[in-house]
GROMACS .gro file of C-alpha atoms in nm:
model
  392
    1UNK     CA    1  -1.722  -6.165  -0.482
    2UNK     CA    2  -1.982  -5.955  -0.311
    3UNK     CA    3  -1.733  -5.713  -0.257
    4UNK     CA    4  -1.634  -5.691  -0.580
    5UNK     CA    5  -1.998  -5.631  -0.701
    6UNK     CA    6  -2.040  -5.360  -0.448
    7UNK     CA    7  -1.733  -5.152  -0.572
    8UNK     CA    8  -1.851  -5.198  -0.941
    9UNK     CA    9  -2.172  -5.049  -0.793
   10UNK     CA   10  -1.978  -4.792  -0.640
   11UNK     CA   11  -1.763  -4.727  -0.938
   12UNK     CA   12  -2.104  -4.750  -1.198
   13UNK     CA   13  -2.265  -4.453  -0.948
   14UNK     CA   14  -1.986  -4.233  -0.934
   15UNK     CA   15  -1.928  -4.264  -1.314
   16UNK     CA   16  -2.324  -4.167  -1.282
   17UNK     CA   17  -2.278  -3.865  -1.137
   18UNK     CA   18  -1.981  -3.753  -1.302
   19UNK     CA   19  -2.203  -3.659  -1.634
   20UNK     CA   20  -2.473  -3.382  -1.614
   21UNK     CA   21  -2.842  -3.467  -1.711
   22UNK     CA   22  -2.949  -3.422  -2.057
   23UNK     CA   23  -3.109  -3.027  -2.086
   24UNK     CA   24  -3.470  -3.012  -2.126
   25UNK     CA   25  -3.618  -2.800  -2.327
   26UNK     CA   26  -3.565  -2.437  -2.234
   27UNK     CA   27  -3.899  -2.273  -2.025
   28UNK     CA   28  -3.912  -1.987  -2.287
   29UNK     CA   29  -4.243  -1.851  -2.139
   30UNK     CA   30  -4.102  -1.803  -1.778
   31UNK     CA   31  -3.752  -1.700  -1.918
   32UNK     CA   32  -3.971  -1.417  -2.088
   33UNK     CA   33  -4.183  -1.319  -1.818
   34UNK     CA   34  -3.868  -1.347  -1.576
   35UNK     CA   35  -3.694  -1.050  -1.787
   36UNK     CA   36  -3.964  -0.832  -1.847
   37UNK     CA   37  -4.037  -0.792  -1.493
   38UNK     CA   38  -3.627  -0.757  -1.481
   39UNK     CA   39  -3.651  -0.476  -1.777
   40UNK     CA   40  -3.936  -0.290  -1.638
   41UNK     CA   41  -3.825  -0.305  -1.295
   42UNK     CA   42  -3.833  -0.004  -1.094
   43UNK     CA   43  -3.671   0.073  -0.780
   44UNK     CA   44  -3.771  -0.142  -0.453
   45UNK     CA   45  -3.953  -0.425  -0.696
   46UNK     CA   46  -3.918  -0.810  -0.562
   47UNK     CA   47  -3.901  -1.044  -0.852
   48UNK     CA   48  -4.033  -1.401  -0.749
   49UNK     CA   49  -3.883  -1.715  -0.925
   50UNK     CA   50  -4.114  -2.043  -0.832
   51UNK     CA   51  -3.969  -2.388  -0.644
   52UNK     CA   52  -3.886  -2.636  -0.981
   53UNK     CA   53  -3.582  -2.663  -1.166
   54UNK     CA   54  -3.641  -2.395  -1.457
   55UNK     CA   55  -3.409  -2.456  -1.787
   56UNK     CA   56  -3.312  -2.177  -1.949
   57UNK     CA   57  -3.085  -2.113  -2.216
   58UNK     CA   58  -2.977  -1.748  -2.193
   59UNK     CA   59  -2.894  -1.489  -1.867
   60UNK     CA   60  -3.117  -1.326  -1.736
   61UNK     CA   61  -2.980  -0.977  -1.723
   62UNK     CA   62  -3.095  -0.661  -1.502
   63UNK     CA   63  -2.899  -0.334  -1.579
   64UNK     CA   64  -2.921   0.001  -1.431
   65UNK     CA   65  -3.230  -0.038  -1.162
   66UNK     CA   66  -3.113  -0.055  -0.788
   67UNK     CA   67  -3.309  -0.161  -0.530
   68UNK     CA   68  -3.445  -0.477  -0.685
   69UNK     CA   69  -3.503  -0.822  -0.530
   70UNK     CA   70  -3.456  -1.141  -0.732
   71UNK     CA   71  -3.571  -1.397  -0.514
   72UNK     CA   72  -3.663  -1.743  -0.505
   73UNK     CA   73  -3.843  -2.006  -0.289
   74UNK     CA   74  -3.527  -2.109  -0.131
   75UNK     CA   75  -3.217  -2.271  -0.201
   76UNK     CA   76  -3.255  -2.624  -0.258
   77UNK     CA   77  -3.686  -2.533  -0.401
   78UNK     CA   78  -3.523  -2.280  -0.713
   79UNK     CA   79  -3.302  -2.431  -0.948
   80UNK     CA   80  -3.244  -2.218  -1.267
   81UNK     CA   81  -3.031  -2.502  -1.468
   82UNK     CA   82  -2.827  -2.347  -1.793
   83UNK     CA   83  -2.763  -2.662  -1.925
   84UNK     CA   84  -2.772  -2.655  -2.308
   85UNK     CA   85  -2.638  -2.224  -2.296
   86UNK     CA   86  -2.707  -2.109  -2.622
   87UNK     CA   87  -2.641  -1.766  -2.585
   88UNK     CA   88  -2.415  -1.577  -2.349
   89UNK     CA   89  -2.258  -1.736  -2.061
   90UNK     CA   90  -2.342  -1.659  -1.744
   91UNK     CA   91  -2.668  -1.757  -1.510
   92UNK     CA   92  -2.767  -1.431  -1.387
   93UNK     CA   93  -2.555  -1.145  -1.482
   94UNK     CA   94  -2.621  -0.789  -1.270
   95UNK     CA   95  -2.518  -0.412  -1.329
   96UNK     CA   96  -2.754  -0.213  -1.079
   97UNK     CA   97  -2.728  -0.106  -0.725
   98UNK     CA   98  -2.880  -0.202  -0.410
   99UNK     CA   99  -2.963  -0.554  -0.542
  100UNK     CA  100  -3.051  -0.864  -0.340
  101UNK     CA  101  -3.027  -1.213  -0.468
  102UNK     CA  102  -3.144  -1.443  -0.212
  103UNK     CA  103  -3.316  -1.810  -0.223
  104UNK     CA  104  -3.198  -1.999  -0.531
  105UNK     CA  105  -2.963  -2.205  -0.728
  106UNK     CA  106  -2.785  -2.169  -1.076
  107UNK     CA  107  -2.662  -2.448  -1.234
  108UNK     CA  108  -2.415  -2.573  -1.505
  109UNK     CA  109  -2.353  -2.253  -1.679
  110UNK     CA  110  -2.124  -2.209  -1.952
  111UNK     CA  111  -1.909  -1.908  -1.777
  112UNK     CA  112  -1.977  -1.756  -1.417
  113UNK     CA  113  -2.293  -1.841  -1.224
  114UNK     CA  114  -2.384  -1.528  -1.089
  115UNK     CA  115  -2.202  -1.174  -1.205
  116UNK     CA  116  -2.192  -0.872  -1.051
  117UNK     CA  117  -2.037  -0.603  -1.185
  118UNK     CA  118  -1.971  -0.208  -1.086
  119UNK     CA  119  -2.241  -0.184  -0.853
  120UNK     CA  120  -2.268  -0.096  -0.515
  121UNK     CA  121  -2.420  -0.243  -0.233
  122UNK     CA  122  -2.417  -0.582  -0.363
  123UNK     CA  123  -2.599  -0.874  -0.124
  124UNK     CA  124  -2.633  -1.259  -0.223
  125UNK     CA  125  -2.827  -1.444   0.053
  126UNK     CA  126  -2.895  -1.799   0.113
  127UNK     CA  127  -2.783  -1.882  -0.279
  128UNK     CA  128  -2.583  -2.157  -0.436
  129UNK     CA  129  -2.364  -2.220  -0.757
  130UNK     CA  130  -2.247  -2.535  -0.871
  131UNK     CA  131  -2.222  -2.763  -1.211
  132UNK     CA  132  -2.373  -3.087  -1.169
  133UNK     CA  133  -2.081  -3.299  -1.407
  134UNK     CA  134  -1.840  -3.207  -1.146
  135UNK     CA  135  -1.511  -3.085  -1.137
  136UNK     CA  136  -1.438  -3.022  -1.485
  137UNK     CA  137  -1.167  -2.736  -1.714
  138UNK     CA  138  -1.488  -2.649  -1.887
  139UNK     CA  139  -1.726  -2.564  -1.648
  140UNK     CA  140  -1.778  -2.180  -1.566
  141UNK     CA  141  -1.482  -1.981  -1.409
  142UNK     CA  142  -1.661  -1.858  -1.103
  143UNK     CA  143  -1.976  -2.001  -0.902
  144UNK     CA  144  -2.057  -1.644  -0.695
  145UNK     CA  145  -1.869  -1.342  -0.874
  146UNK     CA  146  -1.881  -0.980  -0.779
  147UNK     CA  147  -1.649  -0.716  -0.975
  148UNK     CA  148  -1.615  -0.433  -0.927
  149UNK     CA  149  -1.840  -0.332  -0.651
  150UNK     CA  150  -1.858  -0.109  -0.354
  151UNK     CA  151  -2.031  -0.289  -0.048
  152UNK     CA  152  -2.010  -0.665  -0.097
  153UNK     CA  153  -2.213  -0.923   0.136
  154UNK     CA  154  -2.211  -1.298   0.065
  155UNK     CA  155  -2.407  -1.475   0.350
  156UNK     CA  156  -2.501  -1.839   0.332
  157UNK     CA  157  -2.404  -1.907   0.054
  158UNK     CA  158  -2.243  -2.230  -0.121
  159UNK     CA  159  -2.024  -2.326  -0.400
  160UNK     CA  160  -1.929  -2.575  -0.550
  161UNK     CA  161  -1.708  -2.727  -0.840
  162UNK     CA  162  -1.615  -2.400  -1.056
  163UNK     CA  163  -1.268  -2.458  -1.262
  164UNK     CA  164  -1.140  -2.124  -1.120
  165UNK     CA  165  -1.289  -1.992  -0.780
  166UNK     CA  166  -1.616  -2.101  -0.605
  167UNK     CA  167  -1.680  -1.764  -0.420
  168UNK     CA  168  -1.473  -1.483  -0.556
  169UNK     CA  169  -1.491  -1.101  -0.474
  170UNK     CA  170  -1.272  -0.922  -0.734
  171UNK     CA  171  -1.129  -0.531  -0.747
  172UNK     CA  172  -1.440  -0.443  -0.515
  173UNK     CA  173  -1.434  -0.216  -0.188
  174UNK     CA  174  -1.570  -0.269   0.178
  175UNK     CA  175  -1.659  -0.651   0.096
  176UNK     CA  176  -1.780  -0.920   0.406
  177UNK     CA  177  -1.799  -1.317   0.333
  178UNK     CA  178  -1.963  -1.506   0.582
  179UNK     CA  179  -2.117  -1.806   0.733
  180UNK     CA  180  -2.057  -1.976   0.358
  181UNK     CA  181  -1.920  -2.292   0.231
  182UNK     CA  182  -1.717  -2.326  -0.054
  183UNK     CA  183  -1.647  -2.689  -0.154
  184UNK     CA  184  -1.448  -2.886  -0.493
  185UNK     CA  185  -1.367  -2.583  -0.650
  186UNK     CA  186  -0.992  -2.471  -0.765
  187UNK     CA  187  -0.972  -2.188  -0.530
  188UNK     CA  188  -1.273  -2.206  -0.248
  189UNK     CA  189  -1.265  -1.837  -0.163
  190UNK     CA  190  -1.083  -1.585  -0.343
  191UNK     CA  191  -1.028  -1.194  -0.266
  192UNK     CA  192  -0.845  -1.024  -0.571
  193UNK     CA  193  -0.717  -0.672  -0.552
  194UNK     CA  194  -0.994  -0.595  -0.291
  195UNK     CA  195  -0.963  -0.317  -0.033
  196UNK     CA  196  -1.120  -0.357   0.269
  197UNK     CA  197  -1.245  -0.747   0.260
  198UNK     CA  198  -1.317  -0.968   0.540
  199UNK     CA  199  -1.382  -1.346   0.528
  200UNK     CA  200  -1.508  -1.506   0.855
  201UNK     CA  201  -1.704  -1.804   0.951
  202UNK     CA  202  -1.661  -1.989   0.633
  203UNK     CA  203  -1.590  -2.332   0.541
  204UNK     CA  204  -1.372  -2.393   0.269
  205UNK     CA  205  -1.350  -2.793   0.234
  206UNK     CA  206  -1.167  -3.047  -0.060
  207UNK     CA  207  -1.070  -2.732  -0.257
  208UNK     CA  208  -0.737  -2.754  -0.446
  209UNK     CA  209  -0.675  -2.398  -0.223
  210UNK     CA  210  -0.878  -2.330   0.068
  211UNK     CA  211  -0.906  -1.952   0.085
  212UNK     CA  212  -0.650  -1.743  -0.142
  213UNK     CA  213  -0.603  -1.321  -0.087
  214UNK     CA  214  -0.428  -1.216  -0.464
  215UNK     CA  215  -0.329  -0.913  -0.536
  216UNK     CA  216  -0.231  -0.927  -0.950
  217UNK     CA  217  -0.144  -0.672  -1.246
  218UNK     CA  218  -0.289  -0.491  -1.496
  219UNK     CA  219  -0.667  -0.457  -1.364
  220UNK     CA  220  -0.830  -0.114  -1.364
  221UNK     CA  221  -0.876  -0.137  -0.948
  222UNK     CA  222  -0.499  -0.132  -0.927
  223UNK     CA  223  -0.327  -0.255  -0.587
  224UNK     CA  224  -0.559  -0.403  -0.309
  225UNK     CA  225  -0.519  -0.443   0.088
  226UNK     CA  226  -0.663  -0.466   0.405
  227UNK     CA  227  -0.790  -0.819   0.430
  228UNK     CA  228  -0.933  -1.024   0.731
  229UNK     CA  229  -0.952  -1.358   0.704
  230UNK     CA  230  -1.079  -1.497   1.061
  231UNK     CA  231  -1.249  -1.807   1.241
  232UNK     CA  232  -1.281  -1.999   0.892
  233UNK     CA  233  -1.264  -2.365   0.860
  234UNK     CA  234  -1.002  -2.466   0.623
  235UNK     CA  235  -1.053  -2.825   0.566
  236UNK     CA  236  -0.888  -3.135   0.361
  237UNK     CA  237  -0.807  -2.893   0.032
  238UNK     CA  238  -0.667  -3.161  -0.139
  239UNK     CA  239  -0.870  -3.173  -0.484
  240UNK     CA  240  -0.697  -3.223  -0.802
  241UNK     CA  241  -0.620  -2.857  -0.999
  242UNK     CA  242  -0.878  -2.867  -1.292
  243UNK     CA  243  -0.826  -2.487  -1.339
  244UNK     CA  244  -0.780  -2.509  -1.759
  245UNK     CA  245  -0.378  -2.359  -1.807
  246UNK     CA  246  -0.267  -2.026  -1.823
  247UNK     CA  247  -0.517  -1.934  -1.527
  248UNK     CA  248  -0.344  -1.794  -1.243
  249UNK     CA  249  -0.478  -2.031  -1.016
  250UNK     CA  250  -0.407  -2.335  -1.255
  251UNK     CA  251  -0.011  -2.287  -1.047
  252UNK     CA  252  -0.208  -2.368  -0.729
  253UNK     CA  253  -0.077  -2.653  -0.531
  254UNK     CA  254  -0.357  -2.908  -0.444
  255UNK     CA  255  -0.317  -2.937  -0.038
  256UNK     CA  256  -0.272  -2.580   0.042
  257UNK     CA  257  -0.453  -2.422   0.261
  258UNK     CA  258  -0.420  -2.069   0.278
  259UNK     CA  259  -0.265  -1.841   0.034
  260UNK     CA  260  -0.180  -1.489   0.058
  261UNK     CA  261   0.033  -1.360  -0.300
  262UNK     CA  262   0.120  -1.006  -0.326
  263UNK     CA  263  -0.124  -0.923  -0.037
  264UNK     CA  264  -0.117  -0.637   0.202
  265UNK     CA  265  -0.184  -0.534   0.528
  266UNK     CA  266  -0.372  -0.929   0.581
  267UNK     CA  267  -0.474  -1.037   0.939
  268UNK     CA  268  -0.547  -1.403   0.930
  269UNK     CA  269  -0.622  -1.578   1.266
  270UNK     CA  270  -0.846  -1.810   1.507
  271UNK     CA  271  -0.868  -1.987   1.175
  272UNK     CA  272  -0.857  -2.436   1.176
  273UNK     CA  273  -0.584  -2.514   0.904
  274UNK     CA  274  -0.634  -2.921   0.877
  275UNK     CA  275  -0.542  -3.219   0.688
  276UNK     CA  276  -0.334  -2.993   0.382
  277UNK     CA  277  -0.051  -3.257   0.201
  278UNK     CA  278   0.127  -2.966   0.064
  279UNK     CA  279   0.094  -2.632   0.282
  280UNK     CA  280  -0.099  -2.475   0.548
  281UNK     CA  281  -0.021  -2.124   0.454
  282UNK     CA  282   0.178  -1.978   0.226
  283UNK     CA  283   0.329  -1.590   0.212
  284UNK     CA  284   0.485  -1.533  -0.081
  285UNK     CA  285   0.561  -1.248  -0.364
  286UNK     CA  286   0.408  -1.224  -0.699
  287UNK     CA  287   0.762  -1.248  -0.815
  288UNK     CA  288   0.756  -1.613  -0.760
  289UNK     CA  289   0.502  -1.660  -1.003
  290UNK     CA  290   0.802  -1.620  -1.248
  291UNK     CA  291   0.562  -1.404  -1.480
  292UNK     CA  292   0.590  -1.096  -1.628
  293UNK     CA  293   0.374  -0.735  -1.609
  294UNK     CA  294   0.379  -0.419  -1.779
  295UNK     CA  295   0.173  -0.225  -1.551
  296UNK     CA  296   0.409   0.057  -1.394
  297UNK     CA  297   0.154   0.127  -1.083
  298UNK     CA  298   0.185  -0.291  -0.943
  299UNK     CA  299   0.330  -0.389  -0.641
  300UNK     CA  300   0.433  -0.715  -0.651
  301UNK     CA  301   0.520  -0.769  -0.316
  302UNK     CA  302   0.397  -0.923  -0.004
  303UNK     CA  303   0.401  -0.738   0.313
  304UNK     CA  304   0.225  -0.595   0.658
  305UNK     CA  305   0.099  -0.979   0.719
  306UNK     CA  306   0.000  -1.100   1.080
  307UNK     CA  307  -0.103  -1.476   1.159
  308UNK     CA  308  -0.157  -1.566   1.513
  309UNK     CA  309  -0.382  -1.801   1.649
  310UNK     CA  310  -0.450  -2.032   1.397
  311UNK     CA  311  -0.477  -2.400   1.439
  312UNK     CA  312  -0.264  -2.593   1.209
  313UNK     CA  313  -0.275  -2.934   1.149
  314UNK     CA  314  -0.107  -3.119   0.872
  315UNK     CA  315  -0.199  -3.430   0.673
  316UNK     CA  316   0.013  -3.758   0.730
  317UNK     CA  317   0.041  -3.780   0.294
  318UNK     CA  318   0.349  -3.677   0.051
  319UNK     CA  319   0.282  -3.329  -0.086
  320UNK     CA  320   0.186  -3.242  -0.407
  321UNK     CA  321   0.366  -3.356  -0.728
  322UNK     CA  322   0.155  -3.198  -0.996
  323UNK     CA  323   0.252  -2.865  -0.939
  324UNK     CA  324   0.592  -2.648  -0.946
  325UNK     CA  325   0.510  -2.517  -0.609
  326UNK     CA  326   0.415  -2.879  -0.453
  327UNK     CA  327   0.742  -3.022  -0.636
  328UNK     CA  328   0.924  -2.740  -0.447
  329UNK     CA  329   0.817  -2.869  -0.133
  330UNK     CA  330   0.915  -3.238  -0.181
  331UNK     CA  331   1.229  -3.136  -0.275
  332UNK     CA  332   1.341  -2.876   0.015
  333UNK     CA  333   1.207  -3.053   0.283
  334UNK     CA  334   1.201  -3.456   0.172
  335UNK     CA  335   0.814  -3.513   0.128
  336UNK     CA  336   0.701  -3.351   0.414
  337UNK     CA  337   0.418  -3.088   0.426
  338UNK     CA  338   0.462  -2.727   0.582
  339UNK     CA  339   0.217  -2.533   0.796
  340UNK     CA  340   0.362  -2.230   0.677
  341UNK     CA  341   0.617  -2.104   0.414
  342UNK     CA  342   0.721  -1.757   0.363
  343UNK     CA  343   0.899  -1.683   0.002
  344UNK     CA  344   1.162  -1.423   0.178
  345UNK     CA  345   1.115  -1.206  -0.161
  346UNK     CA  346   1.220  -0.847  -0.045
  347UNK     CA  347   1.125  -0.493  -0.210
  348UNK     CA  348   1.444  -0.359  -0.187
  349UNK     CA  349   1.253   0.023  -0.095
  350UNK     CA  350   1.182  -0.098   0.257
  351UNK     CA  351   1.398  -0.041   0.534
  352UNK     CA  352   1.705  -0.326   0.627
  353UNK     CA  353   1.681  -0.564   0.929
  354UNK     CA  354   1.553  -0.881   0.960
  355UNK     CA  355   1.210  -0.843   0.872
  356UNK     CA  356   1.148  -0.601   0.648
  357UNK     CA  357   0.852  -0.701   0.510
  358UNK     CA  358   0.668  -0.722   0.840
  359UNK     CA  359   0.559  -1.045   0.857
  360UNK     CA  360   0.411  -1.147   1.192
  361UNK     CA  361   0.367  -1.481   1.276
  362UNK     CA  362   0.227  -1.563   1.672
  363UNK     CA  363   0.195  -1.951   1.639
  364UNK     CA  364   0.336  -2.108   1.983
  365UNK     CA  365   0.235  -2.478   1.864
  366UNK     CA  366   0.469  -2.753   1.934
  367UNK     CA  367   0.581  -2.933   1.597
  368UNK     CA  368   0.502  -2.646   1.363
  369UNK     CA  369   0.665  -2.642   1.031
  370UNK     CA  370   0.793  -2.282   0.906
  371UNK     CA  371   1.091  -2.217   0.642
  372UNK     CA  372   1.140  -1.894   0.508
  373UNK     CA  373   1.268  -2.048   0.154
  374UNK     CA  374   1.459  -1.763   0.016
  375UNK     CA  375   1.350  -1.790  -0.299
  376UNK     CA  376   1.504  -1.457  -0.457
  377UNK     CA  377   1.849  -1.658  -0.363
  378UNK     CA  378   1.728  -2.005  -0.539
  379UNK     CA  379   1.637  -2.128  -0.181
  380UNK     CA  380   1.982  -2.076  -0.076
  381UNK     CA  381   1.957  -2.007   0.240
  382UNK     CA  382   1.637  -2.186   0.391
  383UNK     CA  383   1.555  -2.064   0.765
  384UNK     CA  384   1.321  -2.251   0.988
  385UNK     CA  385   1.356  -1.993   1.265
  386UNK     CA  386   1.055  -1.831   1.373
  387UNK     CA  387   1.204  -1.607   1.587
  388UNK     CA  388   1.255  -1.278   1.341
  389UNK     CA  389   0.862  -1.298   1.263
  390UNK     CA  390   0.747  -1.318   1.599
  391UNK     CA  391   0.658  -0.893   1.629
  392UNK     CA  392   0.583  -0.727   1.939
   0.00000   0.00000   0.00000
């Protein structure tokens, strides 16, 4: 009987925390102070926010100034809650250069916590992004979301629970994500049509996907590549897919580690892979999406991708069987997860041989799963060799 009682307790918390506290009023005379100090900014200006959790029910916006510090009493002391958004839908969204957004949290907004977009020089410092409900189709698309820019850096920071990715970096240049933890999100980390991005000392824990390099169509940047993803902890990403359909990432097995889709010239190594049901890593084509593009200047294709000295380690659990690409998996190798799979989707332009792609995978590790699926063939031909990726 007392045990009983305890997991009602149990149960009766977590339903607790599943629902987001009722908004207070919004603190209209801060909000209003807040962005007039944003609007007459000028170059090199620090704007203080005070410890308390503020409620406010618009963005606050700063366009055109560079230079300008928004900056709170620290991380877990400034919490600028959105709950009850009337109007717009981000928490803070930024078009200037040089900016600096260090210290704080944003909560429960209605789209993206924190936008950056066309700038350059962009730094977020010691800042978080989460909605307190949990993981939920309606909650904002992205917790931390640069677009756009030239000169990303994302140190210590954290996200948590967005329905599409918790730290994303999207059609920017020269872009560094480190020593950050991304956490119950679809996608922890994503890098989208970036050039030049790098992704190191992370931890990207009970994701659906732990850290995910996309290159995809019709956006203005156009192709991406160049990508290092390096000495990252890639833990348990195992979460349900609460991505709302039609999202890109919504087609994202839970259990997979790392994903690299349409991605070029990607180094990914002295990374810890563990406890994945469905994948470790997975190299594959945007042709295997299935979906269509009318964008004459895309290349779909996967190539130029090194892994090599990564730790692997799989979870004792059947894969995935919400999810085309998790189904896949059960079927072609009888409920067992992979470390890594390779799609074997060719560009016909590239030279013949045996790997013409130039995929280059160094992983002497006893045990480890590898199938190239040959999915241009309807897996046809599935290879478990290693021994025409293993380049010189």
């Amino acid at each position: 009987m007392k045990f009983i009682q305890i997991a009602l307790l149990v149960a009766l918390c977590a339903a607790c925390n599943s629902k987001p506290a009722a908004p207070e009023e919004p603190d209209t005379a801060l909000y209003n102070d807040l962005q007039t100090q944003l609007i007459n900014a000028k170059p090199g200006d620090i704007i203080k926010i005070p410890a308390g959790t503020h409620y406010f029910d618009r963005p606050l916006l700063l366009d055109g100034v560079k230079g300008v510090t928004i900056q709170g009493a620290g991380k877990d002391q400034t919490i600028l809650s959105f709950l009850g958004h009337k109007a717009g839908a981000e928490g803070l969204k930024i078009t200037a250069d040089s900016v600096l957004i260090q210290d704080l949290t944003v909560t429960d907004t209605k789209g993206d916590a924190i936008r950056v977009q066309d700038a350059k020089n962009v730094t977020l410092r010691n800042v978080k992004a989460t909605w307190s409900g949990g993981a939920k189709a309606s909650n904002g698309g992205y917790g931390l979301y640069p677009v756009g820019c030239d000169g990303v850096l994302i140190d210590k920071c954290e996200a948590s629970f967005a329905s599409d990715a918790g730290i994303y970096v999207g059609q920017s240049r020269n872009v560094l994500v480190t020593n950050s933890y991304a956490h119950e999100n679809v996608a922890g980390i994503e890098i989208e049509n970036c050039t030049d991005a790098e992704v190191r000392y992370c931890r990207a824990e009970k994701n659906t996907g732990g850290i995910l390099v996309f290159d995809l169509p019709n956006l203005p940047a156009g192709n991406g590549k160049s990508c290092k993803i390096h000495h990252n902890k890639i833990i348990n990403n195992n979460h349900r897919n609460f991505a709302p359909e039609g999202n890109i990432v919504a087609t994202v097995a839970p259990g997979t580690g790392m994903i690299f889709l349409a991605a070029k010239d990607v180094e990914a190594h002295h990374n810890e892979v563990i406890g994945h049901k469905t994948m470790g890593a997975a190299i594959a084509s945007y042709h295997i999406t299935q979906l269509k593009w009318d964008d004459k200047n895309y290349d779909p294709f996967t190539y130029n991708i090194k892994l090599y000295n990564n730790r692997f380690e799989r979870k004792r659990a059947i894969p995935d069987l919400s999810k085309d690409f998790g189904k896949m998996v059960n079927v072609y190798f009888k409920g067992k997860p992979q470390d890594i799979l390779y799609d074997g989707i060719l560009d016909d332009k590239k030279p013949k041989g045996s790997n013409p792609m130039n995929i280059c995978i160094d992983q002497p590790q006893n045990g480890l799963r590898f199938a190239n699926i040959d999915a241009a063939n309807d897996f046809k031909n599935i290879q478990t060799d290693l021994k025409p990726y293993q380049c010189k």
